[in-house]
mmCIF file of C-alpha atoms in Angstrom:
data_model
loop_
_atom_site.group_PDB
_atom_site.id
_atom_site.type_symbol
_atom_site.label_atom_id
_atom_site.label_comp_id
_atom_site.label_asym_id
_atom_site.label_seq_id
_atom_site.Cartn_x
_atom_site.Cartn_y
_atom_site.Cartn_z
ATOM 1 C CA MET A 1 87.935 24.847 78.707
ATOM 2 C CA SER A 2 90.770 27.360 78.182
ATOM 3 C CA THR A 3 93.360 27.943 80.866
ATOM 4 C CA ALA A 4 95.051 31.239 81.565
ATOM 5 C CA ALA A 5 98.048 30.067 79.559
ATOM 6 C CA ASP A 6 95.880 29.684 76.462
ATOM 7 C CA LEU A 7 94.681 33.288 76.544
ATOM 8 C CA ALA A 8 96.132 35.826 74.129
ATOM 9 C CA LEU A 9 96.254 39.607 74.049
ATOM 10 C CA PRO A 10 93.969 41.151 72.908
ATOM 11 C CA ALA A 11 91.192 39.266 71.150
ATOM 12 C CA THR A 12 90.122 42.336 69.231
ATOM 13 C CA GLY A 13 93.526 42.689 67.569
ATOM 14 C CA HIS A 14 92.883 39.882 65.101
ATOM 15 C CA ASP A 15 89.360 41.119 64.473
ATOM 16 C CA ASP A 16 90.717 44.579 63.669
ATOM 17 C CA ALA A 17 93.299 43.095 61.318
ATOM 18 C CA THR A 18 90.637 41.014 59.593
ATOM 19 C CA SER A 19 88.372 44.043 59.167
ATOM 20 C CA ALA A 20 91.271 46.063 57.793
ATOM 21 C CA ALA A 21 92.086 43.292 55.345
ATOM 22 C CA ARG A 22 88.482 43.242 54.142
ATOM 23 C CA LEU A 23 88.501 47.012 53.703
ATOM 24 C CA ASN A 24 91.730 46.746 51.741
ATOM 25 C CA TRP A 25 90.107 44.188 49.461
ATOM 26 C CA LEU A 26 87.107 46.467 48.940
ATOM 27 C CA ARG A 27 89.312 49.455 48.219
ATOM 28 C CA ALA A 28 91.376 47.376 45.797
ATOM 29 C CA GLY A 29 88.157 46.313 44.078
ATOM 30 C CA VAL A 30 87.012 49.906 43.733
ATOM 31 C CA LEU A 31 90.398 50.937 42.347
ATOM 32 C CA GLY A 32 90.361 48.030 39.901
ATOM 33 C CA ALA A 33 86.924 49.012 38.649
ATOM 34 C CA ASN A 34 88.032 52.640 38.391
ATOM 35 C CA ASP A 35 91.036 51.610 36.293
ATOM 36 C CA GLY A 36 88.800 49.554 34.029
ATOM 37 C CA ILE A 37 86.387 52.429 33.526
ATOM 38 C CA VAL A 38 89.038 55.032 32.702
ATOM 39 C CA SER A 39 91.408 52.843 30.665
ATOM 40 C CA VAL A 40 88.857 51.297 28.351
ATOM 41 C CA ALA A 41 86.740 54.437 28.050
ATOM 42 C CA ALA A 42 89.837 56.416 27.063
ATOM 43 C CA VAL A 43 90.626 53.924 24.296
ATOM 44 C CA LEU A 44 87.033 53.854 23.040
ATOM 45 C CA VAL A 45 86.692 57.630 23.001
ATOM 46 C CA GLY A 46 90.146 58.121 21.509
ATOM 47 C CA VAL A 47 89.573 55.710 18.629
ATOM 48 C CA ALA A 48 86.059 57.046 18.092
ATOM 49 C CA GLY A 49 87.588 60.519 17.909
ATOM 50 C CA THR A 50 89.498 59.500 14.780
ATOM 51 C CA GLY A 51 86.176 59.007 13.021
ATOM 52 C CA ALA A 52 86.591 55.229 12.881
ATOM 53 C CA ALA A 53 83.554 53.006 12.367
ATOM 54 C CA ALA A 54 81.981 51.082 15.211
ATOM 55 C CA GLY A 55 83.881 47.870 14.405
ATOM 56 C CA PRO A 56 87.423 49.239 14.875
ATOM 57 C CA VAL A 57 86.323 51.201 17.939
ATOM 58 C CA LEU A 58 84.965 48.113 19.671
ATOM 59 C CA ALA A 59 87.940 46.013 18.547
ATOM 60 C CA ALA A 60 90.327 48.509 20.137
ATOM 61 C CA GLY A 61 88.208 48.588 23.288
ATOM 62 C CA THR A 62 88.227 44.807 23.479
ATOM 63 C CA ALA A 63 92.007 44.742 23.149
ATOM 64 C CA ALA A 64 92.290 47.345 25.917
ATOM 65 C CA LEU A 65 89.971 45.350 28.170
ATOM 66 C CA VAL A 66 91.793 42.050 27.702
ATOM 67 C CA GLY A 67 95.246 43.596 27.954
ATOM 68 C CA GLY A 68 94.302 45.667 30.986
ATOM 69 C CA ALA A 69 92.720 42.750 32.832
ATOM 70 C CA VAL A 70 95.760 40.552 32.219
ATOM 71 C CA SER A 71 98.102 43.346 33.286
ATOM 72 C CA MET A 72 96.149 43.948 36.493
ATOM 73 C CA ALA A 73 96.116 40.224 37.257
ATOM 74 C CA LEU A 74 99.862 39.877 36.698
ATOM 75 C CA GLY A 75 100.592 42.936 38.815
ATOM 76 C CA GLU A 76 98.564 41.642 41.748
ATOM 77 C CA TYR A 77 100.018 38.147 41.413
ATOM 78 C CA VAL A 78 103.590 39.454 41.542
ATOM 79 C CA SER A 79 102.820 41.839 44.420
ATOM 80 C CA VAL A 80 101.055 39.280 46.612
ATOM 81 C CA SER A 81 103.611 36.588 45.797
ATOM 82 C CA GLY A 82 106.326 38.935 47.033
ATOM 83 C CA ALA A 83 104.421 39.556 50.264
ATOM 84 C CA ARG A 84 103.954 35.825 50.786
ATOM 85 C CA ASP A 85 107.627 35.139 50.120
ATOM 86 C CA ALA A 86 108.548 37.776 52.708
ATOM 87 C CA GLN A 87 106.372 35.970 55.248
ATOM 88 C CA ARG A 88 108.172 32.733 54.514
ATOM 89 C CA THR A 89 111.651 34.205 54.953
ATOM 90 C CA GLY A 90 111.082 34.498 58.681
ATOM 91 C CA GLN A 91 110.535 38.252 58.870
ATOM 92 C CA ALA A 92 107.001 37.726 60.103
ATOM 93 C CA ALA A 93 108.147 35.192 62.684
ATOM 94 C CA HIS A 94 110.754 37.597 63.998
ATOM 95 C CA GLN A 95 108.221 40.432 64.201
ATOM 96 C CA ALA A 96 105.678 38.220 65.973
ATOM 97 C CA GLN A 97 108.328 37.179 68.490
ATOM 98 C CA LEU A 98 109.331 40.784 69.133
ATOM 99 C CA GLU A 99 105.716 41.827 69.687
ATOM 100 C CA ALA A 100 105.094 38.965 72.104
ATOM 101 C CA GLU A 101 108.256 39.754 74.065
ATOM 102 C CA SER A 102 107.535 43.490 74.230
ATOM 103 C CA GLU A 103 104.447 43.098 76.439
ATOM 104 C CA ASP A 104 105.185 43.385 80.129
ATOM 105 C CA GLN A 105 103.092 41.964 82.955
ATOM 106 C CA ALA A 106 101.811 45.361 84.143
ATOM 107 C CA THR A 107 100.507 46.300 80.677
ATOM 108 C CA ILE A 108 98.786 42.966 80.224
ATOM 109 C CA ALA A 109 97.164 43.157 83.656
ATOM 110 C CA ALA A 110 95.970 46.708 82.965
ATOM 111 C CA HIS A 111 94.435 45.531 79.686
ATOM 112 C CA TYR A 112 92.354 42.874 81.393
ATOM 113 C CA ARG A 113 91.344 45.198 84.215
ATOM 114 C CA GLY A 114 90.120 47.587 81.543
ATOM 115 C CA LEU A 115 87.906 44.780 80.224
ATOM 116 C CA GLY A 116 86.274 44.450 83.625
ATOM 117 C CA VAL A 117 88.295 41.506 84.937
ATOM 118 C CA SER A 118 88.914 41.628 88.668
ATOM 119 C CA PRO A 119 92.425 42.817 89.656
ATOM 120 C CA ASP A 120 93.415 39.482 91.201
ATOM 121 C CA VAL A 121 92.406 37.480 88.124
ATOM 122 C CA ALA A 122 93.991 40.054 85.787
ATOM 123 C CA GLU A 123 97.300 39.746 87.646
ATOM 124 C CA THR A 124 97.109 35.940 87.534
ATOM 125 C CA VAL A 125 96.446 35.924 83.787
ATOM 126 C CA ALA A 126 99.231 38.441 83.163
ATOM 127 C CA ALA A 127 101.688 36.349 85.149
ATOM 128 C CA GLU A 128 100.837 33.321 83.026
ATOM 129 C CA LEU A 129 101.104 35.179 79.728
ATOM 130 C CA VAL A 130 104.627 36.472 80.385
ATOM 131 C CA ARG A 131 106.058 33.029 81.078
ATOM 132 C CA PRO A 132 108.660 32.205 78.346
ATOM 133 C CA GLU A 133 106.891 29.099 77.062
ATOM 134 C CA VAL A 134 103.590 30.954 76.827
ATOM 135 C CA ARG A 135 105.256 33.862 75.015
ATOM 136 C CA GLY A 136 106.548 31.376 72.465
ATOM 137 C CA ARG A 137 103.094 29.912 71.908
ATOM 138 C CA ARG A 138 101.593 33.368 71.528
ATOM 139 C CA ALA A 139 104.294 34.340 69.013
ATOM 140 C CA ALA A 140 103.535 31.183 67.004
ATOM 141 C CA ALA A 141 99.815 32.003 67.044
ATOM 142 C CA ALA A 142 100.533 35.566 65.922
ATOM 143 C CA LEU A 143 102.643 34.207 63.072
ATOM 144 C CA ARG A 144 99.818 31.919 61.940
ATOM 145 C CA ASP A 145 97.429 34.884 61.966
ATOM 146 C CA ALA A 146 99.888 36.961 59.943
ATOM 147 C CA GLU A 147 100.267 34.204 57.370
ATOM 148 C CA ASP A 148 96.489 33.842 57.110
ATOM 149 C CA GLU A 149 96.213 37.532 56.242
ATOM 150 C CA VAL A 150 98.417 37.088 53.160
ATOM 151 C CA VAL A 151 95.945 36.038 50.511
ATOM 152 C CA SER A 152 96.561 33.637 47.678
ATOM 153 C CA PRO A 153 98.346 35.280 44.720
ATOM 154 C CA TRP A 154 95.929 33.524 42.370
ATOM 155 C CA ARG A 155 92.956 34.882 44.249
ATOM 156 C CA ALA A 156 94.378 38.397 44.173
ATOM 157 C CA ALA A 157 95.008 38.029 40.440
ATOM 158 C CA TRP A 158 91.517 36.978 39.461
ATOM 159 C CA VAL A 159 89.830 39.485 41.773
ATOM 160 C CA SER A 160 91.876 42.288 40.228
ATOM 161 C CA ALA A 161 91.106 41.109 36.698
ATOM 162 C CA ALA A 162 87.406 40.700 37.521
ATOM 163 C CA THR A 163 86.985 44.174 39.001
ATOM 164 C CA PHE A 164 88.828 45.714 36.066
ATOM 165 C CA THR A 165 86.535 43.867 33.653
ATOM 166 C CA VAL A 166 83.390 44.944 35.522
ATOM 167 C CA GLY A 167 84.509 48.554 35.349
ATOM 168 C CA ALA A 168 85.394 48.259 31.668
ATOM 169 C CA ALA A 169 81.952 46.875 30.860
ATOM 170 C CA LEU A 170 80.342 50.266 31.538
ATOM 171 C CA PRO A 171 81.923 52.276 28.708
ATOM 172 C CA PHE A 172 81.445 49.301 26.414
ATOM 173 C CA LEU A 173 77.733 49.202 27.109
ATOM 174 C CA ALA A 174 77.426 52.961 26.761
ATOM 175 C CA MET A 175 79.168 52.891 23.393
ATOM 176 C CA LEU A 176 77.119 49.947 22.170
ATOM 177 C CA LEU A 177 73.693 51.141 23.302
ATOM 178 C CA ALA A 178 73.945 54.856 22.526
ATOM 179 C CA PRO A 179 72.785 56.219 19.145
ATOM 180 C CA ALA A 180 75.631 56.540 16.652
ATOM 181 C CA SER A 181 75.321 60.316 16.625
ATOM 182 C CA SER A 182 75.873 60.646 20.369
ATOM 183 C CA GLN A 183 78.020 57.648 21.292
ATOM 184 C CA ILE A 184 80.970 59.679 22.531
ATOM 185 C CA LEU A 185 78.844 62.091 24.561
ATOM 186 C CA VAL A 186 76.814 59.321 26.188
ATOM 187 C CA THR A 187 79.969 57.343 26.976
ATOM 188 C CA VAL A 188 81.684 60.340 28.555
ATOM 189 C CA VAL A 189 78.648 61.192 30.704
ATOM 190 C CA ALA A 190 78.221 57.569 31.824
ATOM 191 C CA VAL A 191 81.907 57.302 32.671
ATOM 192 C CA LEU A 192 81.970 60.512 34.712
ATOM 193 C CA ILE A 193 78.901 59.409 36.680
ATOM 194 C CA ALA A 194 80.502 56.017 37.333
ATOM 195 C CA LEU A 195 83.735 57.672 38.436
ATOM 196 C CA ALA A 196 81.782 59.851 40.854
ATOM 197 C CA VAL A 197 80.330 56.672 42.360
ATOM 198 C CA THR A 198 83.686 54.894 42.629
ATOM 199 C CA GLY A 199 85.342 58.011 44.015
ATOM 200 C CA THR A 200 82.698 58.403 46.704
ATOM 201 C CA THR A 201 82.821 54.700 47.547
ATOM 202 C CA GLY A 202 86.617 54.635 47.785
ATOM 203 C CA ALA A 203 86.658 57.723 50.000
ATOM 204 C CA THR A 204 83.999 56.264 52.287
ATOM 205 C CA LEU A 205 85.938 53.005 52.686
ATOM 206 C CA GLY A 206 89.157 54.879 53.327
ATOM 207 C CA GLY A 207 87.629 57.412 55.715
ATOM 208 C CA ALA A 208 88.666 60.337 53.491
ATOM 209 C CA PRO A 209 86.584 63.444 52.665
ATOM 210 C CA ARG A 210 84.181 62.254 50.001
ATOM 211 C CA GLY A 211 83.735 65.520 48.130
ATOM 212 C CA ARG A 212 87.423 66.137 47.527
ATOM 213 C CA ALA A 213 88.149 62.529 46.581
ATOM 214 C CA THR A 214 85.203 62.379 44.199
ATOM 215 C CA VAL A 215 86.153 65.616 42.438
ATOM 216 C CA ARG A 216 89.732 64.370 42.107
ATOM 217 C CA VAL A 217 88.665 61.098 40.492
ATOM 218 C CA VAL A 218 86.136 62.724 38.159
ATOM 219 C CA LEU A 219 88.565 65.423 37.037
ATOM 220 C CA GLY A 220 91.272 62.850 36.433
ATOM 221 C CA GLY A 221 88.930 60.751 34.326
ATOM 222 C CA ALA A 222 87.710 63.790 32.408
ATOM 223 C CA LEU A 223 91.292 64.810 31.621
ATOM 224 C CA ALA A 224 92.107 61.294 30.405
ATOM 225 C CA LEU A 225 89.078 61.245 28.119
ATOM 226 C CA ALA A 226 89.772 64.733 26.816
ATOM 227 C CA ALA A 227 93.403 63.864 26.106
ATOM 228 C CA THR A 228 92.649 60.674 24.211
ATOM 229 C CA TYR A 229 89.753 62.226 22.305
ATOM 230 C CA GLY A 230 91.961 65.158 21.329
ATOM 231 C CA ALA A 231 94.758 62.831 20.234
ATOM 232 C CA GLY A 232 92.292 60.731 18.255
ATOM 233 C CA THR A 233 90.795 63.762 16.563
ATOM 234 C CA LEU A 234 94.220 65.097 15.559
ATOM 235 C CA LEU A 235 95.302 61.690 14.321
ATOM 236 C CA GLY A 236 92.104 61.228 12.340
ATOM 237 C CA ALA A 237 92.476 64.631 10.691
ATOM 238 C CA HIS A 238 96.128 63.918 9.852
ATOM 239 C CA VAL A 239 95.490 60.449 8.450
ATOM 240 C CA SER A 240 92.508 61.544 6.399
#
């Protein structure tokens, strides 16, 4: 049975942090898939624009997929490793200690009264939580929670590579399954539809206006495809 000294403020703080971390993972997944869609589709459409046969087009797309997935994985690994190293330098411990020391007895008591705890009990709990030894224990618990929120660099790497690959699979399938005479058109349409989905999903997860975000993503993808197709067409005409 927990004593007043074992209580921490507030219980929902960790839940909120965990939910935010999950949303960040989802948003990162959507962005990874979006990168895979645009990057590989741009290569496929650009090479196809030169008039190359199906073999070179798919070979270039495969190279873009593998290179992009590895690049995404390395980027996430380096980024998350840096965050983990920062935790281990003591910055997180210092911040956790500052947060624990910044809470005064009146604020803590008011928090528990707001939860429906009787004033006498709220004051008793608050008095326990501001004792120096209890503050230290709470700071240590906050530090453990902060460290738990820093994910494994390897996990971040493979998740990033996987979402990129899933996104890249769409233009590949469109190019493979479409009739030779309409491969580019079918690929472009499929990519723009997929970008509309990822744009809407990302905006929903981030709480942003969906219409504006979706238009922004679709227009960006369309510009990328148009640029690479134009470059491929010019290159093909020059080479031939």
